[in-house]
Tab-separated table of C-alpha atoms in Angstrom:
chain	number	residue	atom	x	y	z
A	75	UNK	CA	0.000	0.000	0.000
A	76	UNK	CA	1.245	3.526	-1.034
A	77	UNK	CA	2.240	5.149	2.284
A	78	UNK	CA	1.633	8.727	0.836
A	79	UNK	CA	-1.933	7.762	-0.595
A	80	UNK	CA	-4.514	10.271	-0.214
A	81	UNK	CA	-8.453	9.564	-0.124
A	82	UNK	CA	-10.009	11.402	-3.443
A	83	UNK	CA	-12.777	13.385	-3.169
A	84	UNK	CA	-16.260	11.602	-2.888
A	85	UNK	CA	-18.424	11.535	-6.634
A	86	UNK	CA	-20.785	13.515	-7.281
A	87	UNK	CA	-24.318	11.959	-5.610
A	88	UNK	CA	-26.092	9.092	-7.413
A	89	UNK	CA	-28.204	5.946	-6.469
A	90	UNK	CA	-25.882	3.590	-7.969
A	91	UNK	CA	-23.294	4.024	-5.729
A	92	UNK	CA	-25.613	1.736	-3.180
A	93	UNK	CA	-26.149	-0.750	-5.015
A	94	UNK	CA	-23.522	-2.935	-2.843
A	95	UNK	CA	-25.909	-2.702	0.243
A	96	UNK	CA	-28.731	-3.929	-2.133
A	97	UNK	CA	-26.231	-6.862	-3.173
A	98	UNK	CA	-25.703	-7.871	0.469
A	99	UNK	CA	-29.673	-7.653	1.306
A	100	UNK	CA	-30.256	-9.820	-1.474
A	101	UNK	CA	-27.400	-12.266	-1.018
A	102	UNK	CA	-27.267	-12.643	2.531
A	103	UNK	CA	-31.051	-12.709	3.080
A	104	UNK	CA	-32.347	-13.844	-0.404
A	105	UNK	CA	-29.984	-16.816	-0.684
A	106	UNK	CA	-30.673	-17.972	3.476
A	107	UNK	CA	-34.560	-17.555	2.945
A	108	UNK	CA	-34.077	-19.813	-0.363
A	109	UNK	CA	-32.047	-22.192	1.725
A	110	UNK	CA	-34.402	-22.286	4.488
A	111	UNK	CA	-30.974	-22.022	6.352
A	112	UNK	CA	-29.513	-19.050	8.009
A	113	UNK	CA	-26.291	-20.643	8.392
A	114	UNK	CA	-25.894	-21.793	4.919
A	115	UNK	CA	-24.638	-18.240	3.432
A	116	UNK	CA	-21.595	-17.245	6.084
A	117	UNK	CA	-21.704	-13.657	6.450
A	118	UNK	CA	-18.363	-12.669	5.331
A	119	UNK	CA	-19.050	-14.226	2.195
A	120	UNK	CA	-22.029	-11.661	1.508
A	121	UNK	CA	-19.572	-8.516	2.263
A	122	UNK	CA	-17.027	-10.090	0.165
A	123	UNK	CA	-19.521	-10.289	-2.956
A	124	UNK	CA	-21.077	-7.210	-1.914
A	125	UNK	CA	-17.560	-5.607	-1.830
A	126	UNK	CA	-16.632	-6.807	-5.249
A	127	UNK	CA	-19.854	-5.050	-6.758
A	128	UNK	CA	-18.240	-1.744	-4.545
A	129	UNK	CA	-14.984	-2.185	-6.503
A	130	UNK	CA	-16.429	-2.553	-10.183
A	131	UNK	CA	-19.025	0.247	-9.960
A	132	UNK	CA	-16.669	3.180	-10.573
A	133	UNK	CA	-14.528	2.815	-13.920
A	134	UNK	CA	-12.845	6.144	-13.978
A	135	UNK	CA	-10.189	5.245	-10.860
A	136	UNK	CA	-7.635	2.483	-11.311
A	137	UNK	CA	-8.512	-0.751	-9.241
A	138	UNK	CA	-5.788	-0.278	-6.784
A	139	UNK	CA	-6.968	3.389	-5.943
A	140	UNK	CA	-10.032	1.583	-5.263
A	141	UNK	CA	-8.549	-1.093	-2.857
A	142	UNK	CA	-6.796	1.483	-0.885
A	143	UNK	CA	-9.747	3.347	-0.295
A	144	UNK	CA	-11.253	-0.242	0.808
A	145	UNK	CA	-8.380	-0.702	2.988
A	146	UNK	CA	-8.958	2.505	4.767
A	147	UNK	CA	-12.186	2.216	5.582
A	148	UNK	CA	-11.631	-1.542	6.758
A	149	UNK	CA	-8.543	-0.061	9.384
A	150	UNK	CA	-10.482	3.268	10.445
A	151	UNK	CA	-10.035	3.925	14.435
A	152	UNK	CA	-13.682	2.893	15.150
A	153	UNK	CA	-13.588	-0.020	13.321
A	154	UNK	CA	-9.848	-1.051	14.676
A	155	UNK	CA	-10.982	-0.316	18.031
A	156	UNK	CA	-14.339	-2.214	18.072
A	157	UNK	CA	-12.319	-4.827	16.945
A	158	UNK	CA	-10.226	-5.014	19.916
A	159	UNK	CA	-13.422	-4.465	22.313
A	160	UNK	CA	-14.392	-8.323	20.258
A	161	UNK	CA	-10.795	-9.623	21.229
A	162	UNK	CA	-10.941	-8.745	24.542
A	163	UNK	CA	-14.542	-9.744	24.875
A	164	UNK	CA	-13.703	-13.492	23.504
A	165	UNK	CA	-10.900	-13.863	25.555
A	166	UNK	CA	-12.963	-12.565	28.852
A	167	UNK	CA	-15.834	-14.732	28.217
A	168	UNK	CA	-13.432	-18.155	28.017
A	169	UNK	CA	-11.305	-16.971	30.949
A	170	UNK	CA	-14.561	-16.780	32.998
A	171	UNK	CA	-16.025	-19.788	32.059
A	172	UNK	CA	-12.991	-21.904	32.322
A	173	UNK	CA	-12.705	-20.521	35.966
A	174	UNK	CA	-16.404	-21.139	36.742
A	175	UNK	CA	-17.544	-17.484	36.954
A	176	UNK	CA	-20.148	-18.768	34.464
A	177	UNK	CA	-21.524	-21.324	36.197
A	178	UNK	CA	-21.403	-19.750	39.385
A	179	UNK	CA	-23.243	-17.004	38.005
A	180	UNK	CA	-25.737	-18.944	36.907
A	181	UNK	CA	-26.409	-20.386	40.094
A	182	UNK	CA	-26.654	-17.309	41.708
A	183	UNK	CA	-29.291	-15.576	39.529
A	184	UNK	CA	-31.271	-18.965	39.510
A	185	UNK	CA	-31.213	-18.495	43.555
A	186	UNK	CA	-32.103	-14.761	42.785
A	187	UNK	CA	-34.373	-14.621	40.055
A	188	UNK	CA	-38.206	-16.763	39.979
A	189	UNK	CA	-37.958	-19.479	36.617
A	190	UNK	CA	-41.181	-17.506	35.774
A	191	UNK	CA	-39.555	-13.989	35.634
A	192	UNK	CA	-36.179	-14.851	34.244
A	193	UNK	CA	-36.393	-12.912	31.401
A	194	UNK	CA	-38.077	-10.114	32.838
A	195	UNK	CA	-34.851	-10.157	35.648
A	196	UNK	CA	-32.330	-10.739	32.459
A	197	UNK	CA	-33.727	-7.265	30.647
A	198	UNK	CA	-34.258	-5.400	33.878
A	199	UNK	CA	-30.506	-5.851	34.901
A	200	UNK	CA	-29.316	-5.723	31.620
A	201	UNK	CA	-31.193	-2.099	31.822
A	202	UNK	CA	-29.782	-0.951	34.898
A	203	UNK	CA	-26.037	-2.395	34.357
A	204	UNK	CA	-26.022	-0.724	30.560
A	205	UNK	CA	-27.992	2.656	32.310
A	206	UNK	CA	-25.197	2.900	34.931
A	207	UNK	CA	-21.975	2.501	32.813
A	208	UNK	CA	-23.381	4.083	29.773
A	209	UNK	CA	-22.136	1.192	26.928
A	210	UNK	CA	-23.990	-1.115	25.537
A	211	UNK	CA	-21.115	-3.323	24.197
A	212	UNK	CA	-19.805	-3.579	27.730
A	213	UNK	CA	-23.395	-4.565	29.142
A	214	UNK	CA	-23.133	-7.379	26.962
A	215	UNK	CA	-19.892	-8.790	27.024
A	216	UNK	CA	-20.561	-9.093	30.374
A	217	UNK	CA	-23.795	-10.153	30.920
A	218	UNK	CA	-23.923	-12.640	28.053
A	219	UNK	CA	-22.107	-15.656	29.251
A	220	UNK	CA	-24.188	-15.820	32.250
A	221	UNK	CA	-26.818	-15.530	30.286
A	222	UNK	CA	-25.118	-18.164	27.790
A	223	UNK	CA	-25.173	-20.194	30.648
A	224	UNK	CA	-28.857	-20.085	31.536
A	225	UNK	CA	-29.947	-21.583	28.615
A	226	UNK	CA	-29.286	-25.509	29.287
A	227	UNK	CA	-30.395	-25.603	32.818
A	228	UNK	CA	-33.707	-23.422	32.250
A	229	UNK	CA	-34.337	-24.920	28.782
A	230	UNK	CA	-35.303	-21.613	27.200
A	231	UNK	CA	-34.887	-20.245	24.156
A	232	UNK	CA	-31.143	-18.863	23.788
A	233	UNK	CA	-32.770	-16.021	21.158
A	234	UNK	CA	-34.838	-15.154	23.644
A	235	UNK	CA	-32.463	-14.937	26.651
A	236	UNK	CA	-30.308	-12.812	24.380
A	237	UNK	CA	-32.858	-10.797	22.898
A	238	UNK	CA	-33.388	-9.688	26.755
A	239	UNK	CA	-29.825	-9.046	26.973
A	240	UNK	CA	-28.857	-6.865	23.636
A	241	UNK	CA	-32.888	-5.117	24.340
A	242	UNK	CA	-31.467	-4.144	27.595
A	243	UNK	CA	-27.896	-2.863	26.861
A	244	UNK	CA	-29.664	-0.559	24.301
A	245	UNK	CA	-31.994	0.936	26.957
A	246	UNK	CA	-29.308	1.902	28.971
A	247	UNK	CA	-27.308	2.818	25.812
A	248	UNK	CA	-29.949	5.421	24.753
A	249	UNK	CA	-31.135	6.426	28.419
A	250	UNK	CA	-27.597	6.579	29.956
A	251	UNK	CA	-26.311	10.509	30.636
A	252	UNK	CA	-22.866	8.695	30.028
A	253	UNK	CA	-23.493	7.355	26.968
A	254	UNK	CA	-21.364	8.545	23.950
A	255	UNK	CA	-24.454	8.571	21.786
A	256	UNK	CA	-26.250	10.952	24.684
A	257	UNK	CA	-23.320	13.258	24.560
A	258	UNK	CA	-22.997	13.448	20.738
A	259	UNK	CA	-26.971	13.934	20.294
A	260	UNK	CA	-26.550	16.458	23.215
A	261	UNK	CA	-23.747	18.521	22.193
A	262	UNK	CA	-24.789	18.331	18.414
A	263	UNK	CA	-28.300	20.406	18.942
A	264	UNK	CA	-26.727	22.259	22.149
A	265	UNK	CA	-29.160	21.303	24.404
A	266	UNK	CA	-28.916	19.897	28.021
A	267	UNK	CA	-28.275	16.214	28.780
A	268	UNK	CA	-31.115	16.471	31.691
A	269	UNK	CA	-33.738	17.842	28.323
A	270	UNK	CA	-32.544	15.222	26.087
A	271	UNK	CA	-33.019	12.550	29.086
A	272	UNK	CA	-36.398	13.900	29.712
A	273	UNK	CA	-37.612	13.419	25.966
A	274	UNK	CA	-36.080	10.336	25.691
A	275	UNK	CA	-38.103	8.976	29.180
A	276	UNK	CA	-41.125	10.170	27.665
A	277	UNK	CA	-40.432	8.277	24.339
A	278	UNK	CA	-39.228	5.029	25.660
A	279	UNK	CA	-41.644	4.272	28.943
A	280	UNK	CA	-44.283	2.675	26.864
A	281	UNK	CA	-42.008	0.639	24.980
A	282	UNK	CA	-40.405	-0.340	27.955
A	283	UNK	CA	-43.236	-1.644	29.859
A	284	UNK	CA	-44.626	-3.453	26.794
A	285	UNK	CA	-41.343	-5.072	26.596
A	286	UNK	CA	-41.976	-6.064	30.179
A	287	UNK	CA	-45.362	-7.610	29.745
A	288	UNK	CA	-43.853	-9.695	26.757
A	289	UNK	CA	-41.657	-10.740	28.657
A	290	UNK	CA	-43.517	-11.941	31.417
A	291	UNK	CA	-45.547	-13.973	29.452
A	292	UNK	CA	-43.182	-15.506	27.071
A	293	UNK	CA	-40.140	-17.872	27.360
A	294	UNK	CA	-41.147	-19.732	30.223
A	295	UNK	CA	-38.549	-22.471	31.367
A	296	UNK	CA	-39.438	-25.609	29.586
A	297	UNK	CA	-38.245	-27.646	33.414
A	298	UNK	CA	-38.026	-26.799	36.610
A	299	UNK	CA	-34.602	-28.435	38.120
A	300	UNK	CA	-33.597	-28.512	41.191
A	301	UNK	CA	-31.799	-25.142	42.018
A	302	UNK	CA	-28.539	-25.792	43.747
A	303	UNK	CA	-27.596	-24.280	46.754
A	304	UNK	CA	-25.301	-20.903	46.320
A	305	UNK	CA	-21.670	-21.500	48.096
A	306	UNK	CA	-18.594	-19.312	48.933
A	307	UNK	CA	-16.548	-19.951	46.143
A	308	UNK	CA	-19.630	-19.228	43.839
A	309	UNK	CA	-19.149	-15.724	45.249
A	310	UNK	CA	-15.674	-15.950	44.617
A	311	UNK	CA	-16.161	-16.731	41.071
A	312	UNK	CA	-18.276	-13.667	40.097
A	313	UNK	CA	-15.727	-11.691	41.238
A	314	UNK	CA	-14.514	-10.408	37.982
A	315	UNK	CA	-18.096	-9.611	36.791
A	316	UNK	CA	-18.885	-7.550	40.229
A	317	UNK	CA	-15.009	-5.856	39.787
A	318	UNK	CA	-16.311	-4.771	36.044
A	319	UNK	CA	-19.229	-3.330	36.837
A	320	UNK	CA	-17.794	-1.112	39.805
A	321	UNK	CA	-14.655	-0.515	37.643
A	322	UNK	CA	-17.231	0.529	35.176
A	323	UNK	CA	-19.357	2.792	36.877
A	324	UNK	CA	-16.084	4.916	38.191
A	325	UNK	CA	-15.955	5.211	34.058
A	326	UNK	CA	-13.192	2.787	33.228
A	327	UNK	CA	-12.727	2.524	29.386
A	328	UNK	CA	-14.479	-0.601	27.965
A	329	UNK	CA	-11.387	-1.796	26.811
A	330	UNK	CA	-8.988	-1.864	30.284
A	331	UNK	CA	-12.572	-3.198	31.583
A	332	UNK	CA	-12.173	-6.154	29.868
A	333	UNK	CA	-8.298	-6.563	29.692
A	334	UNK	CA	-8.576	-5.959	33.559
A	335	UNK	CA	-11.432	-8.984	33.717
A	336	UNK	CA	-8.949	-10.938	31.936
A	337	UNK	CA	-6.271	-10.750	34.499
A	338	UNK	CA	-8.217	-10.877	37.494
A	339	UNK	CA	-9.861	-14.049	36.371
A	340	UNK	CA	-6.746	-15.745	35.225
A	341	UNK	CA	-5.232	-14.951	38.912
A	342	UNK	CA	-8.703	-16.449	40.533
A	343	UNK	CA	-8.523	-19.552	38.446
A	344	UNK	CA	-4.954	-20.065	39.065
A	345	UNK	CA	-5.916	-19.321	42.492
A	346	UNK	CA	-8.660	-21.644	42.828
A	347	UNK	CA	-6.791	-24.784	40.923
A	348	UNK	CA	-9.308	-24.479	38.115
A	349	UNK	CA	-6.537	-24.076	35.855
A	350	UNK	CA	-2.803	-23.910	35.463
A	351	UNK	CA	-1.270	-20.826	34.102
A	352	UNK	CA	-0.559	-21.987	30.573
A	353	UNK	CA	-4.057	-23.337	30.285
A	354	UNK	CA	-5.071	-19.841	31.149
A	355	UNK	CA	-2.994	-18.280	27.881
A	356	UNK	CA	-4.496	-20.766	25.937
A	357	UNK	CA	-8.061	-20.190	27.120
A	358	UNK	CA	-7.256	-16.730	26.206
A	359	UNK	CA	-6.214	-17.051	22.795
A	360	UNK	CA	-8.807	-19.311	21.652
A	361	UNK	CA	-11.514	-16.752	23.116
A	362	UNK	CA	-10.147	-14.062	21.024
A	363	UNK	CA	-9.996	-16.687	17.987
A	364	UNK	CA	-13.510	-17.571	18.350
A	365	UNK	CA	-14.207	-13.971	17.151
A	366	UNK	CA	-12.516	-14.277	14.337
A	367	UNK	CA	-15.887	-14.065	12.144
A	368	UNK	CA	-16.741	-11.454	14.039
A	369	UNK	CA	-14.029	-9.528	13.674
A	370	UNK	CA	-14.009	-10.009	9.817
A	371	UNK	CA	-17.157	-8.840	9.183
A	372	UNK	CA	-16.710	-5.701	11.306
A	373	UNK	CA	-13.305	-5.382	8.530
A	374	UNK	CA	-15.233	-5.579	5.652
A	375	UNK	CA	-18.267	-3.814	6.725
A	376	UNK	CA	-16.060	-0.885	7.498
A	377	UNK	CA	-14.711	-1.019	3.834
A	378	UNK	CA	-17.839	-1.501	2.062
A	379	UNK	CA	-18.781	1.749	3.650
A	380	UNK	CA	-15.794	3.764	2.505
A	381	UNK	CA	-16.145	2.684	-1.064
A	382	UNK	CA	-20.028	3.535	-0.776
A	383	UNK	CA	-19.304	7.036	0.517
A	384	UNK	CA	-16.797	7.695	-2.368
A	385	UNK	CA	-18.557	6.687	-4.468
A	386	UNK	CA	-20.963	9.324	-3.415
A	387	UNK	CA	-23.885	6.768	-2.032
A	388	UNK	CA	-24.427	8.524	1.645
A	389	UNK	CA	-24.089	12.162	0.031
A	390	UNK	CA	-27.575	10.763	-2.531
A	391	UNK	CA	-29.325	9.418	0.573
A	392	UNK	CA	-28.836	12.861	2.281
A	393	UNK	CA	-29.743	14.917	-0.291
A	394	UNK	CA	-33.149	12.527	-1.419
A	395	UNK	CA	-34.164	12.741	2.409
A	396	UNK	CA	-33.487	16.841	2.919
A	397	UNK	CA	-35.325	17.217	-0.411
A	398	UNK	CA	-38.567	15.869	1.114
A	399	UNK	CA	-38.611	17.563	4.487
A	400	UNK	CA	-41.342	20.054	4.566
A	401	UNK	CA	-42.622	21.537	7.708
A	402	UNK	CA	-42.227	20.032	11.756
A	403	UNK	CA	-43.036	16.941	11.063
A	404	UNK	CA	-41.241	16.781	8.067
A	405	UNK	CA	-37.981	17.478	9.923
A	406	UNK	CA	-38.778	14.943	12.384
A	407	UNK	CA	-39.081	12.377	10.155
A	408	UNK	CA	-36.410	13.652	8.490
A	409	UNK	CA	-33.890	13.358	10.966
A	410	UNK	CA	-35.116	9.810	12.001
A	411	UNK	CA	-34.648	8.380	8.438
A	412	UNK	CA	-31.516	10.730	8.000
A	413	UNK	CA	-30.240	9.083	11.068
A	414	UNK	CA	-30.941	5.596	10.646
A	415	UNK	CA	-29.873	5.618	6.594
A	416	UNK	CA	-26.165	6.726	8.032
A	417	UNK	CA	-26.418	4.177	11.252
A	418	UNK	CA	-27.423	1.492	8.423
A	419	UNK	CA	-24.162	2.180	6.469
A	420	UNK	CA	-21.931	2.896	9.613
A	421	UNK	CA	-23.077	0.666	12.027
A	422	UNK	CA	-21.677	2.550	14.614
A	423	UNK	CA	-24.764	4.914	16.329
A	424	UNK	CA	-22.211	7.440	17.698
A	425	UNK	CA	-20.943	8.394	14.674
A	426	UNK	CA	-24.416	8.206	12.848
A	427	UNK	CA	-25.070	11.227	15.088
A	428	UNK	CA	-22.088	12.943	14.548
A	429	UNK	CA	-22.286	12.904	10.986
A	430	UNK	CA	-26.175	13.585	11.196
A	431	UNK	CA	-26.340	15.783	14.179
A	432	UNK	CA	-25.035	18.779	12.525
A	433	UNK	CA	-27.310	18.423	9.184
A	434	UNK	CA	-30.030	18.120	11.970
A	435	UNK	CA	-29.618	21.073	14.055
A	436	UNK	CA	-29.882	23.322	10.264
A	437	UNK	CA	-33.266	21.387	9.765
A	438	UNK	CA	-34.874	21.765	13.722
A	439	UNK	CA	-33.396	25.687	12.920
A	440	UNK	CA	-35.221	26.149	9.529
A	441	UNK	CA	-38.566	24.295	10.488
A	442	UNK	CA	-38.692	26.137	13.761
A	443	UNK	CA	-38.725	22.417	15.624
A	444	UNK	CA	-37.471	21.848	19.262
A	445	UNK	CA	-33.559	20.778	19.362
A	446	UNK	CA	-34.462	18.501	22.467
A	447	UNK	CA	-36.650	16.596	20.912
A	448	UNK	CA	-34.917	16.662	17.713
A	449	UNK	CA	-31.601	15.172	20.132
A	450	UNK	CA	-34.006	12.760	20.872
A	451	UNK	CA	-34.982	11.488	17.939
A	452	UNK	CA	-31.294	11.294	16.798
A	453	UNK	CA	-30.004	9.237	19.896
A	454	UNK	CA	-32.930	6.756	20.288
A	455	UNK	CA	-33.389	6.275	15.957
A	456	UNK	CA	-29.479	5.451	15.771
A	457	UNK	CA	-30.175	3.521	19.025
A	458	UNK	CA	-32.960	1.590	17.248
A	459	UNK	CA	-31.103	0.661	13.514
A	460	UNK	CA	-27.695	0.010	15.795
A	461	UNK	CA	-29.572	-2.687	17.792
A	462	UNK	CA	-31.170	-4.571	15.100
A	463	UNK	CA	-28.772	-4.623	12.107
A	464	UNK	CA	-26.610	-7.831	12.074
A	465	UNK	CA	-23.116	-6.176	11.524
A	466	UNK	CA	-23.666	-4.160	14.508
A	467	UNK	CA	-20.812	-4.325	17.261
A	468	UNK	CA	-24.023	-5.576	19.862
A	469	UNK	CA	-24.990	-8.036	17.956
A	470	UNK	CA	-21.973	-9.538	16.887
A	471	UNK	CA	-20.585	-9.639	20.418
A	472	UNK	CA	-23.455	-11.153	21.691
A	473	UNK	CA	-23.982	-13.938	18.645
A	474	UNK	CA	-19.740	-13.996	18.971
A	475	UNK	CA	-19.786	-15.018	22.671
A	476	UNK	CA	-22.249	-17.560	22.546
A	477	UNK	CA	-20.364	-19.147	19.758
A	478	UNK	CA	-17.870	-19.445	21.576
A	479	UNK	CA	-19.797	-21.581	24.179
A	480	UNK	CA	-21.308	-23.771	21.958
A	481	UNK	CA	-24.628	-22.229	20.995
A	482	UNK	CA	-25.163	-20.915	17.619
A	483	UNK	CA	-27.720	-18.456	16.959
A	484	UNK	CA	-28.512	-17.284	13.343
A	485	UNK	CA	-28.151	-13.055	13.523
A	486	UNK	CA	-31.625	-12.937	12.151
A	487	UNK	CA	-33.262	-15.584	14.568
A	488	UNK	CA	-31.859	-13.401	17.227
A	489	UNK	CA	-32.915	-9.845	15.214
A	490	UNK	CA	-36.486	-11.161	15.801
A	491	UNK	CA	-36.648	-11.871	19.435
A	492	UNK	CA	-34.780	-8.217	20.206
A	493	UNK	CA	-38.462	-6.955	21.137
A	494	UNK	CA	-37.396	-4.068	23.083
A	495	UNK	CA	-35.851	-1.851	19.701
A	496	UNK	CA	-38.476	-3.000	17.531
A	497	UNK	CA	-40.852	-1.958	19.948
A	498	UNK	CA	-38.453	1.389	20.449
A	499	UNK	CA	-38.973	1.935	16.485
A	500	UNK	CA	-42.562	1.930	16.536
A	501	UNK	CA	-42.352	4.053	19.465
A	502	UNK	CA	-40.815	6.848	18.161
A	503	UNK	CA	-42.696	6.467	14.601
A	504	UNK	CA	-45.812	7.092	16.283
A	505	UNK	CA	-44.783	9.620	18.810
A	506	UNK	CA	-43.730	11.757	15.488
A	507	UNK	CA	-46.801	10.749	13.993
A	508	UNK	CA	-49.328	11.427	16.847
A	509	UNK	CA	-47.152	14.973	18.185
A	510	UNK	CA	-47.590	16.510	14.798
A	511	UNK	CA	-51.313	15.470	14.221
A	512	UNK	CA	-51.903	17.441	18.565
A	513	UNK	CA	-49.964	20.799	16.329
A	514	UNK	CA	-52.379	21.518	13.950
């Protein structure tokens, strides 16, 4: 690769230039649905053809221009560094359950939590955990090998139990004052955290409670075992989780969270004779390599994106959606589609808002709306697309780590038991819908 390469300007606007998304959609999902199989098609394999169609559409640059600008989206920061959060995540979630902070766990939040309400208790924590650290990627790594570990002993649905788990981390994720999407949406329309918060509550209550109620009366253990007694050295073994989640909430970057997790449950298990030390490393590298898929689609999906955006596909979406916007509600929905569009392509909500938050702020200024509740809409619609697509960093971890115990979930089996966005989506649809009809 030339060392002294610099990106080109984008091309001028034009539909074309997504037709690599429409490739994926169609390969991925088209071929699986023909298949009856979601894991006949392997996901990298979709980006890979969908890249190839990136790489042909523009004949006026040399192919190697083309590949560079490839390459540079695949090693941007965000994707380089969501990559490490997977690495780290693998390793953490075989350290732990080689030491027997899974099962332990387990055991304690069968002692804690009713059969009937476990996936009520699964969401509710996964709420409050992702609400007081302000990550959702974090919420899960943590939370889903115990949940991993649920799913033998309670005989429940493992799309379910995740569902519960990725639903929650993007409550807290959108809700959180901590949150980097908060701040972004925040900062980007100059409004308050507390305002933004306050719209948000009002947005996301109903959807919450539904959730709740679906919960309650869904995924119901399919036996009741025997529920073993909780010992000392099970509270020993959830150490690391408990040292995370206080390291977390004195704001501890995600990534010495989980490098710190690493170490202190390596010491326990060494500690505890549950392994030796070079058992440990290996546990530790095979974690991380059980995220390989996950880490290549994160690659590619970051590349596909650059070649879309010079090709001038994102610049076309903007200007079709700004094009349409006339009055409030207009904007509103404007900035919800605007959002989720760039989310779609980015799949990374905090800098969906970034890029969209300033384009926002000029519509909520020309349409005379409210910048609160246009920060709203921005944080919980990139909240929303974030938590359902199935190159997303939450759902990757989440399908990554269970992989890596054993149980594989198709991304889309899991897309439709994630009640809590979809219900999030129609949420905010109708609360732009319903607030514009109460203006005139």
């Amino acid at each position: 690769m030339n060392k002294d390469f610099v990106i080109p300007p984008e091309r001028e606007p034009r539909f074309r230039a997504l037709l690599p998304f429409v490739v994926f959609v169609v390969f991925y999902v088209g071929l699986s649905v023909c298949a009856n199989d979601f894991y006949r098609i392997p996901m990298p394999i979709a980006f890979i053809v969908a890249s190839a169609v990136g790489l042909i559409l523009d004949h006026r640059r040399p192919l190697m221009e083309k590949v560079e600008i490839y390459a540079h989206g695949m090693g941007e920061p965000n994707i380089m560094i969501m990559c490490l959060i997977f690495i780290l995540a693998g390793s953490f979630a075989a350290v732990a359950k080689g030491m027997g902070a899974v099962d332990s766990a387990v055991v304690i939040a069968r002692n804690l939590i009713p059969d009937r309400l476990l996936l009520t208790g699964i969401f509710i924590v996964s709420c409050f955990i992702s609400l007081a650290i302000g990550t959702s990627c974090g919420t899960i790594a943590a939370l889903t090998p115990i949940a991993v570990g649920l799913i033998g002993p309670m005989k429940i649905d493992p799309a379910l139990l995740l569902g519960a788990v990725v639903g929650g981390a993007m409550f807290g994720d959108n809700m959180s004052m901590i949150s980097d999407t908060t701040i972004a949406a925040a900062r980007t329309q100059q409004v308050a955290m507390r305002d933004k918060f306050i719209m948000n509550f009002r947005m996301i209550l109903p959807a919450a409670l539904v959730c709740l109620v679906i919960y309650l009366f869904s995924g119901r253990p399919g036996t009741m075992q025997q529920i073993p007694s909780a010992s000392w050295k099970d509270m020993l073994n959830i150490l690391p989780y408990l040292m995370i989640l206080i390291c977390a909430l004195f704001g501890m970057n995600v990534m010495a969270l989980l490098f710190f997790g690493i170490v202190l449950a390596g010491i326990l298990g060494i500690f505890t004779s549950s392994f030796s030390f070079w058992t440990a490393l290996d546990m530790v590298g095979k974690g991380a390599l059980g995220m390989s898929e996950t880490l290549i689609v994160a690659i590619l999906a970051g590349g596909l994106l650059s070649i879309v955006r010079h090709n001038g596909g994102i610049r076309f979406l903007m200007n079709k959606i700004e094009a349409r916007i006339t009055g409030r509600r207009g904007c509103e929905a404007g900035v919800f589609l605007l959002t989720a569009a760039i989310n779609l392509f980015t799949a990374n909500n905090t800098v969906a808002i970034v890029i969209a938050g300033p384009i926002a702020r000029d519509f909520s200024r020309k349409y005379g709306c409210d910048p609160r509740r246009i920060a709203s809409i921005l944080d919980t619609a990139s909240c929303v697309v974030q938590g359902l697509i199935p190159y997303g960093a939450q759902i990757l971890i989440a399908i990554g780590i269970a992989k890596t115990s054993g149980i594989e979930i198709p991304s889309f089996r899991l897309i439709g038991a994630l009640y809590y966005p979809i219900l999030l989506a129609a949420a905010l649809v109708l609360s732009i819908i319903l607030k514009s009809k109460t203006e005139h």
